[in-house]
PDB file of C-alpha atoms and ligand atoms in Angstrom:
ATOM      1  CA  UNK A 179       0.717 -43.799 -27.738  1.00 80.00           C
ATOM      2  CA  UNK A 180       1.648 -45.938 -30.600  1.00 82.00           C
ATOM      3  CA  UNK A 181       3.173 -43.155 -32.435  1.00 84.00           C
ATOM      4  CA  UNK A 182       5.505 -42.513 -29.231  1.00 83.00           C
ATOM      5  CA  UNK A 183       6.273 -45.859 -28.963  1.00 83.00           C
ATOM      6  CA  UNK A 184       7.234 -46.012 -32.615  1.00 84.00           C
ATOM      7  CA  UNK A 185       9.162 -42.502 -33.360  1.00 83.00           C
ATOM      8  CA  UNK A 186      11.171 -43.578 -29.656  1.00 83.00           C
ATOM      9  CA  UNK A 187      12.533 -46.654 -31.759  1.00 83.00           C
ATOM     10  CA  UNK A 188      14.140 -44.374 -34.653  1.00 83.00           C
ATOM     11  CA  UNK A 189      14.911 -41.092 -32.276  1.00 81.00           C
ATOM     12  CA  UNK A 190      18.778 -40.665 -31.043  1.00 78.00           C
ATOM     13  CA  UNK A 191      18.998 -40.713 -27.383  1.00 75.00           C
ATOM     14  CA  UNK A 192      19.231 -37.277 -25.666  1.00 75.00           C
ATOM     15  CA  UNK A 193      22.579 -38.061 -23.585  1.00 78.00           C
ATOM     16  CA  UNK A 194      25.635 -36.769 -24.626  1.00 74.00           C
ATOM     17  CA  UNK A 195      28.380 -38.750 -26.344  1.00 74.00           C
ATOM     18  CA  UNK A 196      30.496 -40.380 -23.752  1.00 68.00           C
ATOM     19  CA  UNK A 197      34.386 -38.964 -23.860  1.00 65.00           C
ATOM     20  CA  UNK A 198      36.343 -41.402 -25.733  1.00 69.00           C
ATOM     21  CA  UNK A 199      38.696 -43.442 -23.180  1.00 64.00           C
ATOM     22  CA  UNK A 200      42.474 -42.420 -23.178  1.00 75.00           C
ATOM     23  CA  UNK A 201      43.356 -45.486 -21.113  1.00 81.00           C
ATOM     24  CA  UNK A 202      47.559 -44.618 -21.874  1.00 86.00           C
ATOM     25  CA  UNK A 203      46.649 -41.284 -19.982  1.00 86.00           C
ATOM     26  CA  UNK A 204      44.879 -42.406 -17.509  1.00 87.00           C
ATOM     27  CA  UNK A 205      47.685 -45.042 -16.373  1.00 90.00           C
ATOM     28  CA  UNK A 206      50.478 -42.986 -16.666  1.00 91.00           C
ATOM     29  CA  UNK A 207      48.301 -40.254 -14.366  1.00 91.00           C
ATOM     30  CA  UNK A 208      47.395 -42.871 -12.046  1.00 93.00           C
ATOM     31  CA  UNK A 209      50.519 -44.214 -11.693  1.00 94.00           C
ATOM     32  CA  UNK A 210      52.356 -41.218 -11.373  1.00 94.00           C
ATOM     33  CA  UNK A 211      50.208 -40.149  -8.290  1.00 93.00           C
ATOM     34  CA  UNK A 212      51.013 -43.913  -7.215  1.00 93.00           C
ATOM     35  CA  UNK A 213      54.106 -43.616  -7.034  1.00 94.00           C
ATOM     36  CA  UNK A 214      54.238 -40.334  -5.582  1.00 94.00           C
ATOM     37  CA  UNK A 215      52.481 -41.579  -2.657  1.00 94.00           C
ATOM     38  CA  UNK A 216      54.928 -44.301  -2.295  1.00 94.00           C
ATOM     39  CA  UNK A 217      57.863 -41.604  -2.434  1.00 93.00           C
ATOM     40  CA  UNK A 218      56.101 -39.853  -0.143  1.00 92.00           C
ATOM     41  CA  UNK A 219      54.549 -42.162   2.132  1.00 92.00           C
ATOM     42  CA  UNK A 220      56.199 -45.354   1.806  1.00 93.00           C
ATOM     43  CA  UNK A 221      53.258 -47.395   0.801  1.00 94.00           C
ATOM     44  CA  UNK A 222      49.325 -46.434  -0.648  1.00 94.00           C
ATOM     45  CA  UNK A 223      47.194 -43.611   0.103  1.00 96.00           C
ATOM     46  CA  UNK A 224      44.434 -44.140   1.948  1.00 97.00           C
ATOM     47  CA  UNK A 225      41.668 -41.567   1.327  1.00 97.00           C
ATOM     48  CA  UNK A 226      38.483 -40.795   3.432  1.00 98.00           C
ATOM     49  CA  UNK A 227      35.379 -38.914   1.597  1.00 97.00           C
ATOM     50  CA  UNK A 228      33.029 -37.122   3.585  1.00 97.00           C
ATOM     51  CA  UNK A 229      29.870 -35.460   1.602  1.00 97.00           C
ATOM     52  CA  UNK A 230      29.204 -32.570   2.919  1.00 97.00           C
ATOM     53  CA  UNK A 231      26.276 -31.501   1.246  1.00 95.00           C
ATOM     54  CA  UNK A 232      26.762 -31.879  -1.888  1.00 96.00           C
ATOM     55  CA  UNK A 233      24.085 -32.328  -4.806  1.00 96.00           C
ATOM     56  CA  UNK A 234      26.125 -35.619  -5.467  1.00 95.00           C
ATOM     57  CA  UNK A 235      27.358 -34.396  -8.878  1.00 96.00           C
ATOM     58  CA  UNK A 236      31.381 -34.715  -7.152  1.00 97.00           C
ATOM     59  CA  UNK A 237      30.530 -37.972  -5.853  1.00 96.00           C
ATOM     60  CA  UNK A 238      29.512 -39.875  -8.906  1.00 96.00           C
ATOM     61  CA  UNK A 239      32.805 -38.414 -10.392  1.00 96.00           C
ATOM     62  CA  UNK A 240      34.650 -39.208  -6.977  1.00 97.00           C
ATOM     63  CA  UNK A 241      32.838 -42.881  -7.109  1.00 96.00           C
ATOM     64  CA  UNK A 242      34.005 -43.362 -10.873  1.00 95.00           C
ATOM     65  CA  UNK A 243      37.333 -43.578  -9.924  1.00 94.00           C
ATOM     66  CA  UNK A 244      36.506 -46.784  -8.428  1.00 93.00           C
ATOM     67  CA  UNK A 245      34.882 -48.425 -11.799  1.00 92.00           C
ATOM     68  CA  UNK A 246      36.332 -51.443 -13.862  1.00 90.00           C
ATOM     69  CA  UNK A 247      37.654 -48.361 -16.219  1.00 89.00           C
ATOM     70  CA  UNK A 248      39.693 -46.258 -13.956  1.00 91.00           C
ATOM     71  CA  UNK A 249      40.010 -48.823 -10.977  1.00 92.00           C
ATOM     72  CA  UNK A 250      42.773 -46.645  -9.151  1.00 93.00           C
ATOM     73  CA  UNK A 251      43.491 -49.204  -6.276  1.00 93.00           C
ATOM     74  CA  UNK A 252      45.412 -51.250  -8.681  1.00 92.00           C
ATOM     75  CA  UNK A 253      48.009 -47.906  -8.886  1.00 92.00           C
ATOM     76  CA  UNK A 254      47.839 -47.967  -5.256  1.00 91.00           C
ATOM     77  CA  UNK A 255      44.741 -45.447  -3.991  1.00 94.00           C
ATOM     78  CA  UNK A 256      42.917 -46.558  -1.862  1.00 95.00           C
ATOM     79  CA  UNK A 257      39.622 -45.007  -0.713  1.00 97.00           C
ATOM     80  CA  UNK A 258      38.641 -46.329   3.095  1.00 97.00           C
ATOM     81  CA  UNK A 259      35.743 -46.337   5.642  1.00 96.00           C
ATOM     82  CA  UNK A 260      37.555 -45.487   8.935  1.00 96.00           C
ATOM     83  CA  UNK A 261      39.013 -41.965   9.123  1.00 97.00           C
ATOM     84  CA  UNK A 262      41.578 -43.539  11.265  1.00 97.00           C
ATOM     85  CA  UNK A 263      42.867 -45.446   8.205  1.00 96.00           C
ATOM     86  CA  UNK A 264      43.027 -42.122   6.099  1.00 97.00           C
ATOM     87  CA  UNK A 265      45.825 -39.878   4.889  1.00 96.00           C
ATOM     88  CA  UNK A 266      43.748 -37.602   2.609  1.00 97.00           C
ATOM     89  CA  UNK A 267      40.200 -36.010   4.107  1.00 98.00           C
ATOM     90  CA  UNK A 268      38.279 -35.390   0.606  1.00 98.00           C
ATOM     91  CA  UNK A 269      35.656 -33.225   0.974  1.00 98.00           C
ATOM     92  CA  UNK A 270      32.883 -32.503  -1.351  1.00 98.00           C
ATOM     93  CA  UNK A 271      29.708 -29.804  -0.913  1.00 97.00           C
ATOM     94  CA  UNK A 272      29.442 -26.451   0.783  1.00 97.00           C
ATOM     95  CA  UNK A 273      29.256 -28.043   3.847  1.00 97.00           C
ATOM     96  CA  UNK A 274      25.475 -27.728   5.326  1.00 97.00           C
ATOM     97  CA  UNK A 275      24.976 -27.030   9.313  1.00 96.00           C
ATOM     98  CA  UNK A 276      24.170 -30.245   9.839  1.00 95.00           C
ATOM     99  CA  UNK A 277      27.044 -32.041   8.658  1.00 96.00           C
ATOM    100  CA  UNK A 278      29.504 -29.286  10.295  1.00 97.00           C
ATOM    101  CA  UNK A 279      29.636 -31.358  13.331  1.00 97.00           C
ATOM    102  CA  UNK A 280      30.045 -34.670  11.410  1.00 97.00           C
ATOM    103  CA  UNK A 281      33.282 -32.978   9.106  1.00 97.00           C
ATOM    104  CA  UNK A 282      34.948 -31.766  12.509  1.00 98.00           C
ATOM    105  CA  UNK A 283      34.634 -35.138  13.897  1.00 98.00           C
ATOM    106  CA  UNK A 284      35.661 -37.171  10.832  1.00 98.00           C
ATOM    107  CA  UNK A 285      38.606 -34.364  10.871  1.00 98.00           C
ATOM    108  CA  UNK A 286      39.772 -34.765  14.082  1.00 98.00           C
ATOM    109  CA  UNK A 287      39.681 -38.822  13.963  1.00 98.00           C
ATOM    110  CA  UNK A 288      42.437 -38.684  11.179  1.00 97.00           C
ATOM    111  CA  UNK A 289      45.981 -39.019  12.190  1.00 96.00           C
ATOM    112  CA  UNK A 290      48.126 -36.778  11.902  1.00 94.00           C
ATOM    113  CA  UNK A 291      49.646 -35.871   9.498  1.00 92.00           C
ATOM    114  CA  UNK A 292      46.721 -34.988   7.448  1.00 95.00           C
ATOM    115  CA  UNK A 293      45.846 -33.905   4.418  1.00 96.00           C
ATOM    116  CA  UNK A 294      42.534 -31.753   3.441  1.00 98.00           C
ATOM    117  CA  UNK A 295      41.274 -31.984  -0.228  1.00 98.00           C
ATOM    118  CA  UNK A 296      38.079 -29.860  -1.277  1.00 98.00           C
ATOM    119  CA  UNK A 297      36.758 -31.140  -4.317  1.00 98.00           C
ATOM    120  CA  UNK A 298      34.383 -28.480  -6.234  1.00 97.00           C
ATOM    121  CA  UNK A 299      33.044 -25.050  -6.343  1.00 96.00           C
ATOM    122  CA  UNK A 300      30.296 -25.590  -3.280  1.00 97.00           C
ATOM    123  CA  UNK A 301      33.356 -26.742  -1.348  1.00 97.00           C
ATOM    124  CA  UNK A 302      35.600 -23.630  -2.237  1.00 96.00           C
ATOM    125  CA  UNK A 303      33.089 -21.287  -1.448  1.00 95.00           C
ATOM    126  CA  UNK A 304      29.396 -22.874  -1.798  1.00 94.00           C
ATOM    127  CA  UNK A 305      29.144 -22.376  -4.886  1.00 94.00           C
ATOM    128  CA  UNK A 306      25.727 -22.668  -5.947  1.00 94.00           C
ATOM    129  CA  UNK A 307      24.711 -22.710  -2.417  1.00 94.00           C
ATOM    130  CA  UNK A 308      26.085 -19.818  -1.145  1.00 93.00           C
ATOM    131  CA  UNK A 309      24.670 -17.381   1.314  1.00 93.00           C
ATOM    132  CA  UNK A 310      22.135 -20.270   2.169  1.00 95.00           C
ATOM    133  CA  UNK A 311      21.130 -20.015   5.394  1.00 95.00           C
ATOM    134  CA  UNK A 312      21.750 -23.463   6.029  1.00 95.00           C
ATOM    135  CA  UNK A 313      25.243 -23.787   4.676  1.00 95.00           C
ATOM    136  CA  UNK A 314      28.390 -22.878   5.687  1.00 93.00           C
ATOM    137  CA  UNK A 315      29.986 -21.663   2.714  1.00 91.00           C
ATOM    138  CA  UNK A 316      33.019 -23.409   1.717  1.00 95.00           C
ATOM    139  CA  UNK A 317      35.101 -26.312   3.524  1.00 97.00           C
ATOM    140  CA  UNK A 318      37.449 -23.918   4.999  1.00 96.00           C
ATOM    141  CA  UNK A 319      35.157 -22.013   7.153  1.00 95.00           C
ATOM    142  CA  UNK A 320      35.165 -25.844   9.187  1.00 96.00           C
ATOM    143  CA  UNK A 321      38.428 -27.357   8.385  1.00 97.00           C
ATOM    144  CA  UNK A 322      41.820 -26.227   7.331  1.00 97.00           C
ATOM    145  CA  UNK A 323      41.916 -26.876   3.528  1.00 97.00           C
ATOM    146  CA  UNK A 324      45.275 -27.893   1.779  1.00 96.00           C
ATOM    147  CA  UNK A 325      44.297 -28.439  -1.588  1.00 96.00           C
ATOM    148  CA  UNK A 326      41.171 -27.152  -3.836  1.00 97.00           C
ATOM    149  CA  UNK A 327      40.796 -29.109  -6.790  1.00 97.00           C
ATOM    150  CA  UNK A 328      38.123 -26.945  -9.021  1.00 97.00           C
ATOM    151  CA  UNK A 329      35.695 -27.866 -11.145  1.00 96.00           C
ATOM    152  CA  UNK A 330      31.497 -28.687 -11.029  1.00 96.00           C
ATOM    153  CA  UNK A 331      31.960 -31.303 -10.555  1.00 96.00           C
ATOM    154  CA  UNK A 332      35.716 -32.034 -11.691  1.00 96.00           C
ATOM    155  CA  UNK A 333      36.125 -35.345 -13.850  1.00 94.00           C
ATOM    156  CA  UNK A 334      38.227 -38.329 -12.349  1.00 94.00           C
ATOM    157  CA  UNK A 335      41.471 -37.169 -14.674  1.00 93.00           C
ATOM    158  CA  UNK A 336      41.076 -33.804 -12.807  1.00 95.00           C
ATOM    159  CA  UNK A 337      40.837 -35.608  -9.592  1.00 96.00           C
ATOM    160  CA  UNK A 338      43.846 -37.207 -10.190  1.00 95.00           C
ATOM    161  CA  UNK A 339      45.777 -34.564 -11.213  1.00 95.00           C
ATOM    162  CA  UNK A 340      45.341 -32.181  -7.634  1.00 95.00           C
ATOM    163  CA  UNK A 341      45.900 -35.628  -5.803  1.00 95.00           C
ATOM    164  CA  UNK A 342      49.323 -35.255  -7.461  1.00 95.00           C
ATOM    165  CA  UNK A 343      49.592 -31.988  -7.075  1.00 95.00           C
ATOM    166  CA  UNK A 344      49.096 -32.774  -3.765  1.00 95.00           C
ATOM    167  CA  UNK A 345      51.657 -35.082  -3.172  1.00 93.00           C
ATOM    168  CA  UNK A 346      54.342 -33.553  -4.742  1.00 91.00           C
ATOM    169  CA  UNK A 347      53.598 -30.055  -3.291  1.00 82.00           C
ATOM    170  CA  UNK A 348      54.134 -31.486   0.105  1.00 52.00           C
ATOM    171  CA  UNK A 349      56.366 -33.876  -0.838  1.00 48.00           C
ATOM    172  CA  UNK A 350      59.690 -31.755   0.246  1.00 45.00           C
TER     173      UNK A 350
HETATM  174  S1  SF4 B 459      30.552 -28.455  -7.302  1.00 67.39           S
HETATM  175 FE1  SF4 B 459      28.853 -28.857  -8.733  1.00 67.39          FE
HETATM  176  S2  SF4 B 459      28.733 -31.098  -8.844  1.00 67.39           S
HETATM  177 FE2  SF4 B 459      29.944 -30.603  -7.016  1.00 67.39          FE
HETATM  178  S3  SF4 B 459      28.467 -30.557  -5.320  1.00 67.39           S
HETATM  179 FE3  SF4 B 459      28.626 -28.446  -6.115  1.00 67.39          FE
HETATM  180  S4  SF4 B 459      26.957 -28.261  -7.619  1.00 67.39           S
HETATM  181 FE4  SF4 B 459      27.289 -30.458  -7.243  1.00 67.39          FE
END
């Protein structure tokens, strides 16, 4: 035991190295999409996330864009708890049975118009849970889908970039 406790003093940690922060990149991404949304909309976008089944792997990234480091409501995104406050449905996981219902309902209580996001392979097509016979295979089987935005899970720069995407694909 003592030997443990002593070698665990002098061994390097197993986690990776942590990406080194391009804040420059980040702001000018975030406030692109920003101001897109503003162009667009005339004021923020409001986004509602629904987990779907997911292993939680999309969320954490999802949930980082939230942190002191990338803290996109000060660009103007805004992630809300009402559907009927949202602009953007994000949807992560393959979507399981038993939150089909749940997605449908969440779908239909956001105005119109709407957009759908699917965020990660289980939501494109279930990914690693596909042909389960509790899932449904992909967000689209439930809801209409406008934009996929790939990855497993894909990184908050990623996420930023389809929510762009996003807004100036339908931004005609
Ligand atoms: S895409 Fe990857 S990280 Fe996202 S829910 Fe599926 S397995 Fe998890």
């Amino acid at each position: 035991m003592r030997k443990l406790l002593f070698e665990s003093l002098f061994r390097r940690p197993f986690t990776e190295q942590a990406p080194s922060p391009d804040d420059a990149a980040v702001t000018e991404l975030a406030t692109a999409v920003g101001r897109a949304a503003r162009r667009r909309l005339g004021r923020s976008l409001s986004i509602r996330e629904v987990d779907a089944g997911s292993c939680s792997g999309c969320e954490l990234e999802i949930h980082a864009l939230n942190n002191a480091y990338y803290d996109v409501e000060r660009f103007g995104l805004r992630f809300v708890a009402s559907p009927r406050h949202a602009d953007v449905l994000m949807v992560t996981g393959p979507v399981t049975l038993n939150m089909r219902e749940a997605l449908l309902r969440t779908y239909d209580a956001v105005p119109a118009p709407k957009w759908v996001v699917a965020v990660g392979g289980c939501a494109l097509n279930g990914g690693i849970f596909a042909g389960s016979y509790a899932c449904a295979d992909g967000v689209a089987s439930t809801v209409p889908v406008d934009l996929h935005i790939p990855g497993c899970p894909p990184s908050p720069t990623v996420l930023l970039k389809g929510l762009l995407a996003l807004l100036t694909k339908t931004g005609g």
